[in-house]
mmCIF file of C-alpha atoms in Angstrom:
data_model
loop_
_atom_site.group_PDB
_atom_site.id
_atom_site.type_symbol
_atom_site.label_atom_id
_atom_site.label_comp_id
_atom_site.label_asym_id
_atom_site.label_seq_id
_atom_site.Cartn_x
_atom_site.Cartn_y
_atom_site.Cartn_z
ATOM 1 C CA UNK A 1 33.655 77.212 -76.165
ATOM 2 C CA UNK A 2 30.427 75.286 -75.795
ATOM 3 C CA UNK A 3 27.059 76.837 -76.644
ATOM 4 C CA UNK A 4 24.076 75.313 -74.923
ATOM 5 C CA UNK A 5 20.384 76.118 -75.070
ATOM 6 C CA UNK A 6 18.821 76.021 -71.626
ATOM 7 C CA UNK A 7 15.022 75.943 -71.527
ATOM 8 C CA UNK A 8 12.813 78.273 -69.499
ATOM 9 C CA UNK A 9 15.438 79.993 -67.409
ATOM 10 C CA UNK A 10 14.663 83.461 -68.720
ATOM 11 C CA UNK A 11 11.964 85.433 -66.929
ATOM 12 C CA UNK A 12 9.617 85.178 -69.928
ATOM 13 C CA UNK A 13 9.839 81.387 -69.920
ATOM 14 C CA UNK A 14 11.934 81.410 -73.093
ATOM 15 C CA UNK A 15 15.097 79.434 -73.540
ATOM 16 C CA UNK A 16 18.459 81.109 -73.212
ATOM 17 C CA UNK A 17 21.816 80.171 -74.661
ATOM 18 C CA UNK A 18 24.795 79.902 -72.365
ATOM 19 C CA UNK A 19 28.418 79.858 -73.407
ATOM 20 C CA UNK A 20 30.813 77.769 -71.384
ATOM 21 C CA UNK A 21 34.480 76.979 -71.897
ATOM 22 C CA UNK A 22 33.735 73.334 -71.108
ATOM 23 C CA UNK A 23 30.713 71.061 -71.534
ATOM 24 C CA UNK A 24 31.443 69.856 -67.973
ATOM 25 C CA UNK A 25 32.199 73.254 -66.447
ATOM 26 C CA UNK A 26 30.452 75.058 -63.616
ATOM 27 C CA UNK A 27 27.901 76.782 -65.854
ATOM 28 C CA UNK A 28 26.990 73.526 -67.587
ATOM 29 C CA UNK A 29 26.615 71.758 -64.257
ATOM 30 C CA UNK A 30 24.327 74.533 -63.018
ATOM 31 C CA UNK A 31 22.255 74.180 -66.194
ATOM 32 C CA UNK A 32 22.066 70.408 -65.636
ATOM 33 C CA UNK A 33 20.857 71.009 -62.074
ATOM 34 C CA UNK A 34 18.200 73.466 -63.281
ATOM 35 C CA UNK A 35 16.958 70.979 -65.880
ATOM 36 C CA UNK A 36 16.919 68.190 -63.304
ATOM 37 C CA UNK A 37 14.837 70.344 -60.945
ATOM 38 C CA UNK A 38 12.340 70.989 -63.752
ATOM 39 C CA UNK A 39 12.030 67.278 -64.527
ATOM 40 C CA UNK A 40 11.779 66.421 -60.821
ATOM 41 C CA UNK A 41 9.033 69.045 -60.452
ATOM 42 C CA UNK A 42 7.061 67.414 -63.257
ATOM 43 C CA UNK A 43 7.431 63.986 -61.636
ATOM 44 C CA UNK A 44 6.262 65.319 -58.270
ATOM 45 C CA UNK A 45 3.344 67.118 -59.935
ATOM 46 C CA UNK A 46 2.207 63.866 -61.559
ATOM 47 C CA UNK A 47 2.547 61.955 -58.322
ATOM 48 C CA UNK A 48 0.573 64.490 -56.308
ATOM 49 C CA UNK A 49 -2.164 65.152 -58.847
ATOM 50 C CA UNK A 50 -2.839 61.609 -60.094
ATOM 51 C CA UNK A 51 -4.868 60.582 -57.016
ATOM 52 C CA UNK A 52 -6.772 63.878 -57.109
ATOM 53 C CA UNK A 53 -7.713 63.364 -60.744
ATOM 54 C CA UNK A 54 -8.588 59.696 -60.239
ATOM 55 C CA UNK A 55 -10.887 60.587 -57.334
ATOM 56 C CA UNK A 56 -12.995 62.598 -59.782
ATOM 57 C CA UNK A 57 -13.938 65.237 -57.218
ATOM 58 C CA UNK A 58 -12.172 68.269 -58.678
ATOM 59 C CA UNK A 59 -14.129 71.408 -59.414
ATOM 60 C CA UNK A 60 -13.926 72.882 -62.925
ATOM 61 C CA UNK A 61 -11.663 75.620 -61.543
ATOM 62 C CA UNK A 62 -9.332 73.090 -59.916
ATOM 63 C CA UNK A 63 -9.261 71.036 -63.109
ATOM 64 C CA UNK A 64 -8.403 74.130 -65.158
ATOM 65 C CA UNK A 65 -5.616 75.025 -62.730
ATOM 66 C CA UNK A 66 -4.141 71.514 -62.894
ATOM 67 C CA UNK A 67 -4.351 71.582 -66.687
ATOM 68 C CA UNK A 68 -2.418 74.879 -66.819
ATOM 69 C CA UNK A 69 0.223 73.500 -64.470
ATOM 70 C CA UNK A 70 0.478 70.253 -66.441
ATOM 71 C CA UNK A 71 0.925 72.267 -69.639
ATOM 72 C CA UNK A 72 3.783 74.201 -68.026
ATOM 73 C CA UNK A 73 5.532 71.028 -66.862
ATOM 74 C CA UNK A 74 5.060 69.388 -70.265
ATOM 75 C CA UNK A 75 6.451 72.458 -72.044
ATOM 76 C CA UNK A 76 9.500 72.415 -69.774
ATOM 77 C CA UNK A 77 10.172 68.692 -70.213
ATOM 78 C CA UNK A 78 9.811 68.915 -74.008
ATOM 79 C CA UNK A 79 12.220 71.867 -74.090
ATOM 80 C CA UNK A 80 14.714 69.885 -72.011
ATOM 81 C CA UNK A 81 14.397 66.890 -74.336
ATOM 82 C CA UNK A 82 14.927 69.105 -77.387
ATOM 83 C CA UNK A 83 17.938 70.788 -75.789
ATOM 84 C CA UNK A 84 19.503 67.461 -74.868
ATOM 85 C CA UNK A 85 18.753 66.141 -78.352
ATOM 86 C CA UNK A 86 20.557 69.113 -79.863
ATOM 87 C CA UNK A 87 23.615 68.359 -77.751
ATOM 88 C CA UNK A 88 23.516 64.746 -78.918
ATOM 89 C CA UNK A 89 23.108 65.799 -82.532
ATOM 90 C CA UNK A 90 19.617 64.304 -82.804
ATOM 91 C CA UNK A 91 17.350 66.116 -85.217
ATOM 92 C CA UNK A 92 13.644 65.280 -84.790
ATOM 93 C CA UNK A 93 11.584 64.402 -87.836
ATOM 94 C CA UNK A 94 9.184 67.202 -88.738
ATOM 95 C CA UNK A 95 5.539 66.413 -88.084
ATOM 96 C CA UNK A 96 3.606 66.028 -91.331
ATOM 97 C CA UNK A 97 -0.038 66.896 -90.669
ATOM 98 C CA UNK A 98 -1.040 65.840 -94.203
ATOM 99 C CA UNK A 99 0.140 62.307 -93.509
ATOM 100 C CA UNK A 100 -2.226 61.968 -90.528
ATOM 101 C CA UNK A 101 -5.165 63.250 -92.582
ATOM 102 C CA UNK A 102 -4.562 60.618 -95.277
ATOM 103 C CA UNK A 103 -4.765 57.867 -92.663
ATOM 104 C CA UNK A 104 -8.184 59.103 -91.505
ATOM 105 C CA UNK A 105 -9.647 59.077 -95.009
ATOM 106 C CA UNK A 106 -8.882 55.563 -95.461
#
């Protein structure tokens, strides 16, 4: 059995874990398709919004809306990257905030 974390498929936007008899089975393929749709959505969002942002004519409300949407897409893409990293056995280095502070004192 294969356990796989799938980001943002639950109604609360939290990741869920699926169990599949095969890493290439139907459930895993459906999870791959869902992740691909999330990544594709982020790419489309960037393509559509870039000219709007560059034009510099957005209202504060429009800018806030785009920021919220960008945050959602970024959260989804990061979750996908983390999930795929887990499946590859990649463990990210923890972020050390103290290290950044030392560089600033310099």
